Amino acid sequence: MTALVLLDHEEGRIRKSALSAVTAASQLGDVHVLVAGDVAVARAAAAIPGVAKVLHAADAQYAHELAEPLAALIVSLAGGYDQIVAAASAVGKNVLPRAAALLDVQPIPEVVSIVDAETFVRPIYAGNALATVRSSDAKKVLTVRGSAFDAAPAEGGSAPIETVVPATNPNVSEFVAVHLSDSERPELESARVVVSGGRGLQSEEKFHVLEPLADKLGAAIGASRAAVDSGFVPNEFQVGQTGKIVAPELYLAFGISGAIQHLAGMKDSRVIVAVNKDPEAPIFQVADYGIVGDLFEIVPALTEALN
Amino acid sequence: MSESVRESMEFDVVIVGGGPAGLAAAIRLRQLSPETSVCLIEKGSEIGAHIVSGAVIEPRALAELLPDWQDRGAPLNTPVTSEEMLYLTETRSLRVPMLDRLMPHMANHGNYIVSLGEVCRWLATQAEELGVEIYPGFAGAEVLIENNRVVGVATGDMGITKDGAEGPNYQPGMELRGRYTLFAEGCRGSLTKQVMEHYDLRKGVDPQTYGLGIKEVWEIPAENHRPGLVQHSFGWPLDDNTYGGAWLYHFGENLVSYGFVVGLDYPNTWLSPFDEMQRLKLHPAFRKHLEGGRRVSYGARALSEGGLQAIPRLTFPGGALIGDSAGFLNMPKIKGTHTAMKSGMLAADAVVEAMQTDRVEPGSYTQRVKDSWLWEELRTARNVRPAFAHFGMKGGAVYAALDAMLLRGRAPWTLHFKHQDNETLKAANLCEKPNYPKPDGTLTFDRLSSVFLSATNHEEDQPVHLRLRNPSLWKTVNWDVFRAPEARYCPAGVYEVVDEATAPALQINAQNCVHCKTCDIKDPTQNIDWTVPEGGGGPNYPAGM
Amino acid sequence: MKIVVPVKRVVDYNIKPRVKADGSGVETTGVKMSMNPFDEIAVEEAVRLKEKGVASEVVVVSIGVQQAQDTLRTAMAMGADRAILVLSEESPEPLAVAKVLKAINEKEQPGLFILGKQAIDDDMNATGQMLAGLLGWGQGTFAGKVEVADGRVKVSREIDGGTEDVSLALPAVVTADLRLNEPRYASLPNIMKARKKPTETLKAEDLGVDMTRRLTVVSVAEPQQRQAGVKVGSVGELVEKLRNEAKVI
């Protein structure tokens, strides 16, 4: 069996989540990858160990990974593959369902675990449940969640690169512009690191103690509902069941007791650090690393230690 | 502020509240008079969303309202098959013998264990089929009174921001005008409170006394499930001065309803009904039912316990009070659904009569109640609950047994309630602190994880709906004298003392509120005013509650 | 221009979903159901386009059980003009939904479909893309801003790390992301008026669509509870562990 992986990239580099998609696909069989865009990316793809072949589509219509031409290209190539795979990135989520429809296949989005060639595990209800589903489609189309699979190594392979013929462009869409966020503070929901404060921050003024640390980590700032209710920060900072649901690589909780509403909003973070003066605080039940102590001493010390 | 812009709509009858009383009244109205336009509003996001009850219900009123209820698929699926009344000490339980003689009001033969929320959802579909217009998600916020006649209610404005300004999503409330308005808000209704005051409806009756019921639904392993089992208890963990007890019912698909009621006339300011409820689960008599299961929902609601002596005048120009808004719960029976429904049906009869004879007040409602089994039932039960207030738990139980066996409820005297529930608390330094165990996360839980299971939510950007009439009283009375009893009686963690050691202050987490109304009742100076938040807010109780 | 907005009835976003004890799915009986929040945003956007004079009519469609009528009523109370209810099983798959919507397109000939980017129950995030594929139209997914002018629609899309603007030929498909707008309340007078707006009821099979599921649910489970980690004694130790053990900084 052979899988075709759409390898999406940004500014000439293969996205890390796409490398995870390669790992997922390799659990299913041989892996071919499709690179639409720059030849440098195709060369990088050829170096990924485990990739048997790189399909390179260089035509200008693929430059911005627009869904309409890219889905058409995938469909034109799909005949030889048992699975079409991509990362559940903005590109993968945009392109693959369209391609699936054209192939008359029901896609399987956000796969976190592969049971066998027919059977996949995916979160539903915002991660509150995990569904194991079996597909009866002859061809499987799936996107995989990057955090669930290790990224394939970037070096060590030497796959052949084959240039593919462009498919007919449906010509219904045009790229206009891209605006990458230049704000120093990333968006709470998409930040890699979140620094969050609770009632333990004591006041609106003292809440600012988190900012130098967030700057250092390139982190977004979040807050518990208690901190929002106490007026330390506006509501849009709230992480939790009634606020924003976040799942960063690193979540640092300062002075947050860990009410279940809050936990519901951040429990899927990869690594959780908790600092609280109460050793019994429920947040420690979910934290990978905890420090019992005064956050007003620990936060500046941590900021300093990161220098 | 917005009166000039709000729209209005005319109906024959407007009903406030979609519980058993309001829905039964609505159904009865359309049965008797299919041309009558009936509009029912409900502050919960859907019918059933704010319903909490045990519940073992007596199908008597339902059978009168919809004789073919079984064919219509009413969700009364678990008949009571066995029942026990336990007197508990800390480690042991004694089964009360001859239950049907000593506590005949507790006999549940022919009754059903239900989720009252599901029953209400079903009643709502019956009402809609009959042409009742039901609008959940809209709270009655204002009583419309013109020329001393209630002419309807207005729903609350939506989209008012925290500081009281009109936000970007502002929608003015709407006037629902009715020739007659029925208040079916349940215990301690916020509009009922205004109507009672305006028409002085409580003049000459005993003060209402209340209880707080806290409930959990558990799903247990099938092999331990005994559908139809009813277990009640009294005694531990409450002391002799505190009225209350627990229930545990096996019903539905491997579900167990567990709950605890504490009389809100309790004196100990340190008492926490929530923690009493949690620790009772550790008693062998309860633990054995719940172990190996998982808790699936949580809720709380105050109930009226005063019975006959505390029932106010029932009608006023333009409307009537029905169900637990009037206090029709039968406490010794711990049932209020059949009485609520019956009162709604009788009020509907009276309203139809008043409409036909063009009377302003549906006055025949009162006589209809007095001529019905509802009154007879409350009359024979009338001395039981006050006996507990007079003689304590053990004395009250003995009185209740004598009342049942010898007097059969026909005592020539009537015991009265002397105090309002807010007057009974003792100062903190005069009370003993109970020693509550820490939640274990398996059988017992903390408040916040419990509130989470009520799925309560309120739009964040709205004014706090729990208002202190005089904010300075909190420090001098609630804190200095009673050490913030609201932090303990509130089952939802709404009231929190911050900076306890340095400068104690009250933090009101209004978003957590599950609309139980206990704070409106128990605050020592009645300084807390429970007003209705934006419609659709509050708990979202699932099936099972 | 006519706009069609498909809306889905889902477990209300305030309800914590409970996995059934037998692992066959998530409990939905007796649970509060509401309109999918992303669909509310889609309805709001369509109604705003009508209020601006860009659209002439907003038609809402729901595919599912009879009770989806309530969801359609809510949409009409928000300002949609009429509704189509396509009866089928509860929560059909995106592929089948996209095929039904394609059939609706033949009937209604809209200039724009606006959908929610995903439903909060199955989190598929696929129907809009699939519909666009089946119709051969352009797709503006994860829209944060929508402007219609000169026979085209310009969509500002939320992508990883920023936004991307695309211009699509009309007719097109747009899927709404969270920041597109803040939906209005369905006011009580409008809910009352919505009862009088027309709803057409169809059956999926009448539209010639095969609704057979391609994915069967083998089991549904609750995710594993997170385990408590370790307490560290100092900031230095924490930094060391984050660097070398967790490798997150």
PDB file of N, CA and C in Angstrom, chain A residues 199 202 225-226 228-230 235 238 241-243 257 259-261 264 280 282, chain B residues 162 438 446 448-452 456-457 460 496 498 507-512:
ATOM      1  N   ARG A 199      -6.388  34.181  40.211  1.00  0.00           N
ATOM      2  CA  ARG A 199      -6.696  35.049  41.351  1.00  0.00           C
ATOM      3  C   ARG A 199      -5.437  35.364  42.155  1.00  0.00           C
ATOM      4  N   GLN A 202      -3.572  38.715  42.332  1.00  0.00           N
ATOM      5  CA  GLN A 202      -4.040  39.694  43.327  1.00  0.00           C
ATOM      6  C   GLN A 202      -4.654  40.986  42.792  1.00  0.00           C
ATOM      7  N   ARG A 225     -10.992  32.293  34.937  1.00  0.00           N
ATOM      8  CA  ARG A 225     -12.230  33.053  35.081  1.00  0.00           C
ATOM      9  C   ARG A 225     -12.218  33.878  36.368  1.00  0.00           C
ATOM     10  N   ALA A 226     -11.593  33.329  37.411  1.00  0.00           N
ATOM     11  CA  ALA A 226     -11.529  34.067  38.676  1.00  0.00           C
ATOM     12  C   ALA A 226     -10.797  35.390  38.474  1.00  0.00           C
ATOM     13  N   VAL A 228     -10.524  37.036  35.666  1.00  0.00           N
ATOM     14  CA  VAL A 228     -11.372  37.907  34.846  1.00  0.00           C
ATOM     15  C   VAL A 228     -12.494  38.488  35.703  1.00  0.00           C
ATOM     16  N   ASP A 229     -13.122  37.635  36.497  1.00  0.00           N
ATOM     17  CA  ASP A 229     -14.213  38.105  37.361  1.00  0.00           C
ATOM     18  C   ASP A 229     -13.733  39.146  38.358  1.00  0.00           C
ATOM     19  N   SER A 230     -12.484  39.021  38.786  1.00  0.00           N
ATOM     20  CA  SER A 230     -11.943  39.992  39.733  1.00  0.00           C
ATOM     21  C   SER A 230     -11.505  41.269  39.036  1.00  0.00           C
ATOM     22  N   ASN A 235     -12.198  40.087  29.504  1.00  0.00           N
ATOM     23  CA  ASN A 235     -12.738  38.754  29.280  1.00  0.00           C
ATOM     24  C   ASN A 235     -12.039  37.973  28.170  1.00  0.00           C
ATOM     25  N   GLN A 238      -9.716  35.078  28.914  1.00  0.00           N
ATOM     26  CA  GLN A 238     -10.147  33.922  29.695  1.00  0.00           C
ATOM     27  C   GLN A 238      -9.929  32.588  28.985  1.00  0.00           C
ATOM     28  N   GLN A 241     -13.711  26.615  29.962  1.00  0.00           N
ATOM     29  CA  GLN A 241     -14.937  26.126  29.344  1.00  0.00           C
ATOM     30  C   GLN A 241     -15.741  27.270  28.719  1.00  0.00           C
ATOM     31  N   THR A 242     -15.862  28.384  29.439  1.00  0.00           N
ATOM     32  CA  THR A 242     -16.652  29.491  28.911  1.00  0.00           C
ATOM     33  C   THR A 242     -15.767  30.523  28.228  1.00  0.00           C
ATOM     34  N   GLY A 243     -14.479  30.264  28.173  1.00  0.00           N
ATOM     35  CA  GLY A 243     -13.586  31.193  27.492  1.00  0.00           C
ATOM     36  C   GLY A 243     -12.982  30.520  26.282  1.00  0.00           C
ATOM     37  N   SER A 257      -5.887  28.073  40.721  1.00  0.00           N
ATOM     38  CA  SER A 257      -6.136  26.918  41.582  1.00  0.00           C
ATOM     39  C   SER A 257      -6.449  25.684  40.739  1.00  0.00           C
ATOM     40  N   ALA A 259      -9.753  25.281  38.864  1.00  0.00           N
ATOM     41  CA  ALA A 259     -11.169  24.945  38.811  1.00  0.00           C
ATOM     42  C   ALA A 259     -11.420  24.168  37.526  1.00  0.00           C
ATOM     43  N   ILE A 260     -12.373  23.277  37.592  1.00  0.00           N
ATOM     44  CA  ILE A 260     -12.562  22.360  36.457  1.00  0.00           C
ATOM     45  C   ILE A 260     -12.910  23.111  35.174  1.00  0.00           C
ATOM     46  N   GLN A 261     -13.577  24.263  35.309  1.00  0.00           N
ATOM     47  CA  GLN A 261     -13.878  25.043  34.106  1.00  0.00           C
ATOM     48  C   GLN A 261     -12.593  25.494  33.418  1.00  0.00           C
ATOM     49  N   ALA A 264     -10.794  22.478  31.756  1.00  0.00           N
ATOM     50  CA  ALA A 264     -11.439  22.086  30.505  1.00  0.00           C
ATOM     51  C   ALA A 264     -10.900  22.879  29.330  1.00  0.00           C
ATOM     52  N   GLU A 280      -2.165  21.915  47.762  1.00  0.00           N
ATOM     53  CA  GLU A 280      -3.339  21.082  47.495  1.00  0.00           C
ATOM     54  C   GLU A 280      -4.114  21.552  46.259  1.00  0.00           C
ATOM     55  N   PRO A 282      -5.848  21.990  42.937  1.00  0.00           N
ATOM     56  CA  PRO A 282      -6.134  20.937  41.947  1.00  0.00           C
ATOM     57  C   PRO A 282      -5.305  21.054  40.665  1.00  0.00           C
TER      58      PRO A 282
ATOM     59  N   LYS B 162     -22.109  44.872  31.436  1.00  0.00           N
ATOM     60  CA  LYS B 162     -21.803  44.811  32.864  1.00  0.00           C
ATOM     61  C   LYS B 162     -22.139  46.109  33.596  1.00  0.00           C
ATOM     62  N   LYS B 438     -12.290  16.295  53.345  1.00  0.00           N
ATOM     63  CA  LYS B 438     -11.893  16.799  52.020  1.00  0.00           C
ATOM     64  C   LYS B 438     -12.496  15.943  50.927  1.00  0.00           C
ATOM     65  N   ASP B 446     -15.725  18.788  45.169  1.00  0.00           N
ATOM     66  CA  ASP B 446     -15.801  20.177  45.619  1.00  0.00           C
ATOM     67  C   ASP B 446     -16.904  20.903  44.848  1.00  0.00           C
ATOM     68  N   LEU B 448     -16.823  23.564  42.827  1.00  0.00           N
ATOM     69  CA  LEU B 448     -16.655  24.002  41.443  1.00  0.00           C
ATOM     70  C   LEU B 448     -16.786  22.862  40.446  1.00  0.00           C
ATOM     71  N   SER B 449     -16.259  21.686  40.804  1.00  0.00           N
ATOM     72  CA  SER B 449     -16.427  20.582  39.850  1.00  0.00           C
ATOM     73  C   SER B 449     -17.886  20.169  39.798  1.00  0.00           C
ATOM     74  N   SER B 450     -18.625  20.442  40.864  1.00  0.00           N
ATOM     75  CA  SER B 450     -20.052  20.131  40.869  1.00  0.00           C
ATOM     76  C   SER B 450     -20.813  21.109  39.975  1.00  0.00           C
ATOM     77  N   VAL B 451     -20.521  22.386  40.171  1.00  0.00           N
ATOM     78  CA  VAL B 451     -21.197  23.412  39.372  1.00  0.00           C
ATOM     79  C   VAL B 451     -20.951  23.166  37.879  1.00  0.00           C
ATOM     80  N   PHE B 452     -19.759  22.710  37.577  1.00  0.00           N
ATOM     81  CA  PHE B 452     -19.410  22.403  36.191  1.00  0.00           C
ATOM     82  C   PHE B 452     -20.433  21.442  35.577  1.00  0.00           C
ATOM     83  N   THR B 456     -24.043  25.288  34.036  1.00  0.00           N
ATOM     84  CA  THR B 456     -24.595  26.641  34.166  1.00  0.00           C
ATOM     85  C   THR B 456     -23.720  27.624  33.422  1.00  0.00           C
ATOM     86  N   ASN B 457     -24.342  28.618  32.893  1.00  0.00           N
ATOM     87  CA  ASN B 457     -23.598  29.673  32.216  1.00  0.00           C
ATOM     88  C   ASN B 457     -24.457  30.919  32.147  1.00  0.00           C
ATOM     89  N   GLU B 460     -21.393  36.734  29.932  1.00  0.00           N
ATOM     90  CA  GLU B 460     -20.504  37.376  30.906  1.00  0.00           C
ATOM     91  C   GLU B 460     -20.743  38.867  31.026  1.00  0.00           C
ATOM     92  N   GLU B 496     -17.882  34.214  47.626  1.00  0.00           N
ATOM     93  CA  GLU B 496     -16.537  33.847  47.993  1.00  0.00           C
ATOM     94  C   GLU B 496     -15.941  34.999  48.789  1.00  0.00           C
ATOM     95  N   VAL B 498     -12.773  36.975  49.771  1.00  0.00           N
ATOM     96  CA  VAL B 498     -11.382  37.128  49.355  1.00  0.00           C
ATOM     97  C   VAL B 498     -10.641  37.966  50.399  1.00  0.00           C
ATOM     98  N   GLN B 507     -16.740  38.470  47.160  1.00  0.00           N
ATOM     99  CA  GLN B 507     -16.638  38.377  45.708  1.00  0.00           C
ATOM    100  C   GLN B 507     -17.861  37.578  45.237  1.00  0.00           C
ATOM    101  N   ILE B 508     -18.626  38.146  44.316  1.00  0.00           N
ATOM    102  CA  ILE B 508     -19.821  37.455  43.821  1.00  0.00           C
ATOM    103  C   ILE B 508     -19.544  36.892  42.430  1.00  0.00           C
ATOM    104  N   ASN B 509     -19.412  35.581  42.334  1.00  0.00           N
ATOM    105  CA  ASN B 509     -19.189  34.923  41.038  1.00  0.00           C
ATOM    106  C   ASN B 509     -20.553  34.581  40.440  1.00  0.00           C
ATOM    107  N   ALA B 510     -21.224  35.602  39.923  1.00  0.00           N
ATOM    108  CA  ALA B 510     -22.622  35.436  39.512  1.00  0.00           C
ATOM    109  C   ALA B 510     -22.785  34.408  38.410  1.00  0.00           C
ATOM    110  N   GLN B 511     -21.717  34.211  37.634  1.00  0.00           N
ATOM    111  CA  GLN B 511     -21.809  33.261  36.526  1.00  0.00           C
ATOM    112  C   GLN B 511     -22.090  31.843  36.979  1.00  0.00           C
ATOM    113  N   ASN B 512     -21.648  31.518  38.212  1.00  0.00           N
ATOM    114  CA  ASN B 512     -21.823  30.151  38.715  1.00  0.00           C
ATOM    115  C   ASN B 512     -23.251  29.840  39.126  1.00  0.00           C
TER     116      ASN B 512
END
